[in-house]
Amino acid sequence: MEGTPEGPLTPEALLGSNEAPPRRRHRGIQFVGAGVSVLFLGALVVVILSSGRVQGSIPGSDSILSLAAIPPAFLAGTAGGSLQSPDGKTWLAATNIPREPVAVASDGTTSYVLAGGTLKSTRNLRSFGTLATGVTGTVIAPGPDGTVYVAAGRSVDRVASGGAPLAPLPGPPAPGVFSMAVVGDRPGSVLVGAIGGLWRTDDAGSTWQRILGTPSQAVLADPSNPQRILLGTPGGVLVSENGGLQWHQTGMRQDVHGLSAENGKFFAVTTERVVYGSNDGVTAWTALTP
């Protein structure tokens, strides 16, 4: 390279005649090096702490389990409790909900919460009324006439709108249930999502058919079209327009753990703890962040 001195650059050549004695110079270099190291480590810590954290995302580190949307706001069920938001952007702990795994679901106007063996409902997120106690299960779904379906082991329990227990349905042979949906106003048509795929019954649990082998972390039957099903998977949201016979990838390609619909809009919550919205559930999924 032009202008580069020939031969190796020795310490003596670098110091020059007007430099401080070598020992003092080395000590100064050590101090500068230590300062640079501290700054670097500090910057590294900031990067580590901020990595994976998106502005407007749901706070905390507990696994996201489910999502419920109603006209006023959102509820998110996590492994460490439930959080609520007026807009999907700012979140606070839900009122009077235990700090333990929480399942939430919505029929578009009422949100349901199952935590600590107590099933509650709300239409405004300000007050939660108790529907039933002693309810055990991991996943809930709203059914016709205010009935709530509860996935409990190998059965699907049901709680009437007034809190009385109804006859349970036989559950699918699917361990590791993640999600559930009741199709339209047909109480005998149920979808259950599990680690081994998506199962469906149309005869109140007498027979079950596995209609997809993809891990099904969230499932939603379109309230306006019972043949239209949205499915949350590790690879994004899939949609079927014919009751689960055929599936297509939507524009949402992130790991989805919750789906909900409200007033003709569709919402998904991802493992990055952000809620996304879409007007048709297929295209233009947009993050609800500031």
Short mmCIF file of C-alpha atoms in Angstrom, two decimals:
data_model
loop_
_atom_site.label_atom_id
_atom_site.label_comp_id
_atom_site.label_asym_id
_atom_site.label_seq_id
_atom_site.Cartn_x
_atom_site.Cartn_y
_atom_site.Cartn_z
CA MET A 1 0.00 0.00 0.00
CA GLU A 2 1.33 3.44 -0.92
CA GLY A 3 2.76 5.42 2.04
CA THR A 4 3.12 2.37 4.31
CA PRO A 5 6.53 2.16 6.02
CA GLU A 6 8.61 -0.82 5.12
CA GLY A 7 9.58 -3.38 7.80
CA PRO A 8 7.80 -4.38 11.03
CA LEU A 9 6.32 -1.71 13.32
CA THR A 10 8.23 -2.01 16.58
CA PRO A 11 7.10 -0.59 19.97
CA GLU A 12 10.00 1.87 19.79
CA ALA A 13 8.86 3.15 16.42
CA LEU A 14 5.30 3.59 17.69
CA LEU A 15 6.38 5.48 20.84
CA GLY A 16 8.68 8.04 19.17
CA SER A 17 11.03 10.38 20.95
CA ASN A 18 8.39 12.51 22.73
CA GLU A 19 6.37 9.65 24.21
CA ALA A 20 6.10 8.84 27.93
CA PRO A 21 8.31 6.13 29.39
CA PRO A 22 7.21 2.62 28.35
CA ARG A 23 5.93 1.61 31.84
CA ARG A 24 3.69 4.68 32.16
CA ARG A 25 2.56 4.27 28.57
CA HIS A 26 1.65 0.62 29.12
CA ARG A 27 -0.25 1.52 32.27
CA GLY A 28 -2.25 4.14 30.35
CA ILE A 29 -3.06 1.59 27.66
CA GLN A 30 -4.26 -0.79 30.37
CA PHE A 31 -6.59 1.84 31.82
CA VAL A 32 -7.97 2.71 28.39
CA GLY A 33 -8.41 -0.99 27.59
CA ALA A 34 -10.26 -1.58 30.85
CA GLY A 35 -12.57 1.34 30.13
CA VAL A 36 -13.32 0.11 26.65
CA SER A 37 -14.02 -3.38 28.04
CA VAL A 38 -16.50 -1.97 30.57
CA LEU A 39 -18.29 0.01 27.86
CA PHE A 40 -18.39 -3.03 25.59
CA LEU A 41 -19.78 -5.28 28.33
CA GLY A 42 -22.38 -2.68 29.22
CA ALA A 43 -23.48 -2.40 25.61
CA LEU A 44 -23.57 -6.19 25.37
CA VAL A 45 -25.84 -6.44 28.42
CA VAL A 46 -28.20 -3.87 26.92
CA VAL A 47 -28.34 -5.81 23.67
CA ILE A 48 -29.00 -9.08 25.50
CA LEU A 49 -31.72 -7.58 27.66
CA SER A 50 -33.40 -5.89 24.72
CA SER A 51 -33.11 -8.76 22.29
CA GLY A 52 -36.44 -10.41 21.55
CA ARG A 53 -38.32 -7.58 23.30
CA VAL A 54 -40.60 -5.65 20.97
CA GLN A 55 -42.08 -2.34 22.03
CA GLY A 56 -45.72 -2.89 22.90
CA SER A 57 -45.34 -6.61 23.50
CA ILE A 58 -46.94 -8.42 26.42
CA PRO A 59 -44.66 -8.05 29.47
CA GLY A 60 -43.15 -10.99 31.32
CA SER A 61 -41.56 -14.23 30.25
CA ASP A 62 -44.31 -16.79 31.01
CA SER A 63 -45.43 -18.85 28.04
CA ILE A 64 -48.39 -17.46 26.11
CA LEU A 65 -51.32 -19.90 26.23
CA SER A 66 -54.34 -18.19 24.68
CA LEU A 67 -55.96 -14.93 23.56
CA ALA A 68 -59.45 -13.46 23.95
CA ALA A 69 -60.76 -10.38 22.14
CA ILE A 70 -63.92 -8.46 23.01
CA PRO A 71 -65.00 -4.97 21.90
CA PRO A 72 -63.38 -3.09 24.80
CA ALA A 73 -60.05 -4.90 24.91
CA PHE A 74 -57.94 -8.07 25.03
CA LEU A 75 -57.10 -10.77 27.53
CA ALA A 76 -53.98 -12.93 27.25
CA GLY A 77 -53.68 -16.17 29.18
CA THR A 78 -50.16 -17.14 30.19
CA ALA A 79 -48.46 -19.79 32.30
CA GLY A 80 -48.13 -17.22 35.08
CA GLY A 81 -51.50 -15.48 35.05
CA SER A 82 -53.63 -13.29 32.81
CA LEU A 83 -52.98 -9.84 31.41
CA GLN A 84 -55.42 -7.36 29.94
CA SER A 85 -55.06 -4.53 27.45
CA PRO A 86 -57.39 -1.83 26.13
CA ASP A 87 -55.71 -1.78 22.74
CA GLY A 88 -53.31 -4.72 22.42
CA LYS A 89 -50.38 -2.38 23.02
CA THR A 90 -50.30 -1.63 26.77
CA TRP A 91 -50.80 -4.47 29.23
CA LEU A 92 -51.55 -4.86 32.94
CA ALA A 93 -52.22 -7.84 35.17
CA ALA A 94 -55.90 -8.81 35.10
CA THR A 95 -57.90 -8.08 38.26
CA ASN A 96 -58.46 -10.90 40.78
CA ILE A 97 -56.99 -13.65 38.58
CA PRO A 98 -54.51 -16.04 40.25
CA ARG A 99 -50.84 -16.01 39.21
CA GLU A 100 -50.92 -19.47 37.68
CA PRO A 101 -51.64 -21.03 34.28
CA VAL A 102 -54.71 -19.31 32.87
CA ALA A 103 -56.92 -20.27 29.91
CA VAL A 104 -58.93 -17.52 28.21
CA ALA A 105 -61.44 -17.57 25.36
CA SER A 106 -64.01 -15.27 23.78
CA ASP A 107 -67.24 -15.49 21.79
CA GLY A 108 -66.73 -11.93 20.51
CA THR A 109 -68.72 -10.20 23.25
CA THR A 110 -67.85 -12.14 26.44
CA SER A 111 -64.42 -13.27 27.59
CA TYR A 112 -64.06 -16.38 29.73
CA VAL A 113 -61.22 -17.11 32.13
CA LEU A 114 -60.34 -20.39 33.84
CA ALA A 115 -57.81 -20.19 36.66
CA GLY A 116 -57.49 -21.85 40.04
CA GLY A 117 -60.46 -24.12 39.36
CA THR A 118 -62.79 -21.12 38.94
CA LEU A 119 -64.49 -20.23 35.65
CA LYS A 120 -65.22 -16.50 35.28
CA SER A 121 -66.62 -14.22 32.60
CA THR A 122 -66.40 -10.52 31.76
CA ARG A 123 -67.71 -8.11 29.17
CA ASN A 124 -65.75 -5.06 30.22
CA LEU A 125 -62.52 -6.33 31.90
CA ARG A 126 -63.43 -4.30 34.97
CA SER A 127 -65.46 -6.97 36.75
CA PHE A 128 -65.24 -10.76 36.47
CA GLY A 129 -68.31 -12.74 37.47
CA THR A 130 -67.94 -16.31 38.70
CA LEU A 131 -69.74 -18.90 36.58
CA ALA A 132 -68.61 -22.08 38.32
CA THR A 133 -66.07 -23.38 40.82
CA GLY A 134 -64.29 -26.71 41.01
CA VAL A 135 -63.69 -26.67 37.24
CA THR A 136 -60.56 -28.53 36.19
CA GLY A 137 -59.06 -28.28 32.74
CA THR A 138 -56.38 -26.64 30.65
CA VAL A 139 -58.23 -25.22 27.64
CA ILE A 140 -61.63 -23.57 27.27
CA ALA A 141 -63.87 -22.61 24.35
CA PRO A 142 -67.23 -20.80 24.15
CA GLY A 143 -70.16 -22.78 22.82
CA PRO A 144 -73.77 -22.02 21.90
CA ASP A 145 -76.02 -20.15 24.34
CA GLY A 146 -73.17 -19.21 26.69
CA THR A 147 -72.04 -22.77 27.32
CA VAL A 148 -68.30 -23.12 27.99
CA TYR A 149 -66.42 -26.24 26.90
CA VAL A 150 -63.45 -27.34 29.01
CA ALA A 151 -60.79 -29.78 27.83
CA ALA A 152 -60.03 -31.94 30.87
CA GLY A 153 -57.86 -34.96 30.22
CA ARG A 154 -59.62 -37.37 27.88
CA SER A 155 -63.03 -35.69 28.18
CA VAL A 156 -64.59 -32.38 27.23
CA ASP A 157 -66.58 -31.01 30.14
CA ARG A 158 -69.30 -28.41 29.66
CA VAL A 159 -70.61 -25.65 31.90
CA ALA A 160 -73.97 -24.02 31.13
CA SER A 161 -74.37 -20.25 31.09
CA GLY A 162 -75.85 -20.37 34.58
CA GLY A 163 -72.93 -22.39 35.93
CA ALA A 164 -74.57 -25.83 36.06
CA PRO A 165 -72.46 -28.73 34.77
CA LEU A 166 -73.66 -30.47 31.63
CA ALA A 167 -72.95 -34.00 30.47
CA PRO A 168 -69.33 -34.21 29.27
CA LEU A 169 -68.31 -35.30 25.79
CA PRO A 170 -65.74 -38.04 25.14
CA GLY A 171 -62.49 -36.36 24.19
CA PRO A 172 -60.16 -37.20 21.31
CA PRO A 173 -57.25 -39.65 21.65
CA ALA A 174 -54.88 -36.70 21.63
CA PRO A 175 -52.44 -36.05 24.48
CA GLY A 176 -51.04 -32.57 24.93
CA VAL A 177 -54.16 -30.51 24.15
CA PHE A 178 -53.35 -26.88 23.29
CA SER A 179 -56.58 -25.42 21.93
CA MET A 180 -60.27 -25.99 21.27
CA ALA A 181 -63.15 -24.44 19.32
CA VAL A 182 -66.85 -25.14 18.92
CA VAL A 183 -68.01 -24.89 15.32
CA GLY A 184 -70.85 -22.42 14.84
CA ASP A 185 -74.00 -23.05 16.83
CA ARG A 186 -73.65 -26.83 16.64
CA PRO A 187 -72.92 -28.13 20.15
CA GLY A 188 -71.77 -31.50 18.81
CA SER A 189 -69.13 -30.09 16.43
CA VAL A 190 -65.85 -29.52 18.24
CA LEU A 191 -62.24 -28.97 17.12
CA VAL A 192 -59.36 -29.88 19.45
CA GLY A 193 -55.78 -28.89 18.71
CA ALA A 194 -52.94 -30.90 20.19
CA ILE A 195 -49.24 -31.49 19.76
CA GLY A 196 -50.08 -34.34 17.38
CA GLY A 197 -52.44 -32.36 15.16
CA LEU A 198 -56.03 -31.17 14.85
CA TRP A 199 -58.98 -33.41 15.72
CA ARG A 200 -62.66 -32.97 14.90
CA THR A 201 -65.96 -34.49 16.00
CA ASP A 202 -69.40 -33.78 14.55
CA ASP A 203 -71.32 -36.24 16.71
CA ALA A 204 -70.62 -34.91 20.23
CA GLY A 205 -67.47 -36.96 20.72
CA SER A 206 -68.79 -40.37 19.69
CA THR A 207 -66.16 -40.42 16.94
CA TRP A 208 -63.10 -38.25 16.37
CA GLN A 209 -61.08 -37.78 13.20
CA ARG A 210 -57.60 -36.31 12.95
CA ILE A 211 -57.88 -33.88 10.04
CA LEU A 212 -54.35 -32.46 10.18
CA GLY A 213 -51.05 -33.68 11.62
CA THR A 214 -49.51 -30.26 12.24
CA PRO A 215 -49.03 -29.18 15.91
CA SER A 216 -52.15 -27.10 16.53
CA GLN A 217 -51.48 -24.46 19.17
CA ALA A 218 -54.59 -22.33 18.54
CA VAL A 219 -57.79 -22.94 16.63
CA LEU A 220 -60.62 -20.60 15.70
CA ALA A 221 -63.87 -21.29 13.86
CA ASP A 222 -64.93 -18.17 11.93
CA PRO A 223 -68.10 -16.91 13.69
CA SER A 224 -69.58 -15.83 10.33
CA ASN A 225 -68.74 -19.03 8.43
CA PRO A 226 -68.60 -22.41 10.23
CA GLN A 227 -66.73 -23.94 7.27
CA ARG A 228 -63.85 -21.50 7.72
CA ILE A 229 -61.21 -22.51 10.29
CA LEU A 230 -58.04 -20.67 11.31
CA LEU A 231 -55.23 -22.66 12.88
CA GLY A 232 -52.23 -21.33 14.81
CA THR A 233 -49.08 -23.42 14.33
CA PRO A 234 -45.33 -23.02 14.95
CA GLY A 235 -45.05 -21.90 11.31
CA GLY A 236 -47.88 -19.38 11.33
CA VAL A 237 -51.62 -19.31 10.69
CA LEU A 238 -53.25 -21.80 8.32
CA VAL A 239 -56.77 -21.40 6.97
CA SER A 240 -59.31 -23.89 5.66
CA GLU A 241 -62.40 -22.81 3.73
CA ASN A 242 -64.04 -26.24 3.69
CA GLY A 243 -64.14 -27.41 7.30
CA GLY A 244 -60.58 -28.70 7.44
CA LEU A 245 -60.37 -30.76 4.25
CA GLN A 246 -57.79 -28.44 2.67
CA TRP A 247 -55.42 -25.93 4.21
CA HIS A 248 -53.53 -22.87 2.97
CA GLN A 249 -50.83 -20.69 4.50
CA THR A 250 -51.86 -17.12 5.37
CA GLY A 251 -49.71 -14.02 5.57
CA MET A 252 -48.98 -14.69 9.25
CA ARG A 253 -45.76 -16.73 9.31
CA GLN A 254 -44.79 -16.46 13.00
CA ASP A 255 -45.21 -18.93 15.86
CA VAL A 256 -48.83 -18.41 16.98
CA HIS A 257 -50.19 -19.46 20.38
CA GLY A 258 -53.57 -17.74 20.46
CA LEU A 259 -56.37 -16.78 18.04
CA SER A 260 -59.53 -14.77 18.57
CA ALA A 261 -62.15 -12.88 16.54
CA GLU A 262 -64.25 -9.83 17.31
CA ASN A 263 -66.57 -7.73 15.16
CA GLY A 264 -65.34 -9.28 11.93
CA LYS A 265 -61.64 -8.86 12.73
CA PHE A 266 -59.13 -11.57 13.53
CA PHE A 267 -56.31 -11.48 16.07
CA ALA A 268 -53.28 -13.66 16.78
CA VAL A 269 -50.68 -13.59 19.55
CA THR A 270 -47.18 -14.90 18.88
CA THR A 271 -44.30 -16.23 20.94
CA GLU A 272 -42.65 -12.82 20.59
CA ARG A 273 -45.60 -11.70 22.79
CA VAL A 274 -47.13 -9.35 20.23
CA VAL A 275 -50.77 -9.24 19.12
CA TYR A 276 -51.40 -9.01 15.37
CA GLY A 277 -54.66 -8.08 13.66
CA SER A 278 -56.13 -8.82 10.23
CA ASN A 279 -59.40 -7.82 8.60
CA ASP A 280 -59.82 -11.17 6.87
CA GLY A 281 -57.56 -13.54 8.83
CA VAL A 282 -55.45 -14.18 5.75
CA THR A 283 -53.69 -11.01 4.55
CA ALA A 284 -52.26 -7.81 6.00
CA TRP A 285 -51.50 -9.10 9.50
CA THR A 286 -50.34 -5.99 11.37
CA ALA A 287 -48.66 -5.80 14.78
CA LEU A 288 -50.60 -3.83 17.38
CA THR A 289 -47.58 -1.91 18.64
CA PRO A 290 -47.13 1.83 19.33
#
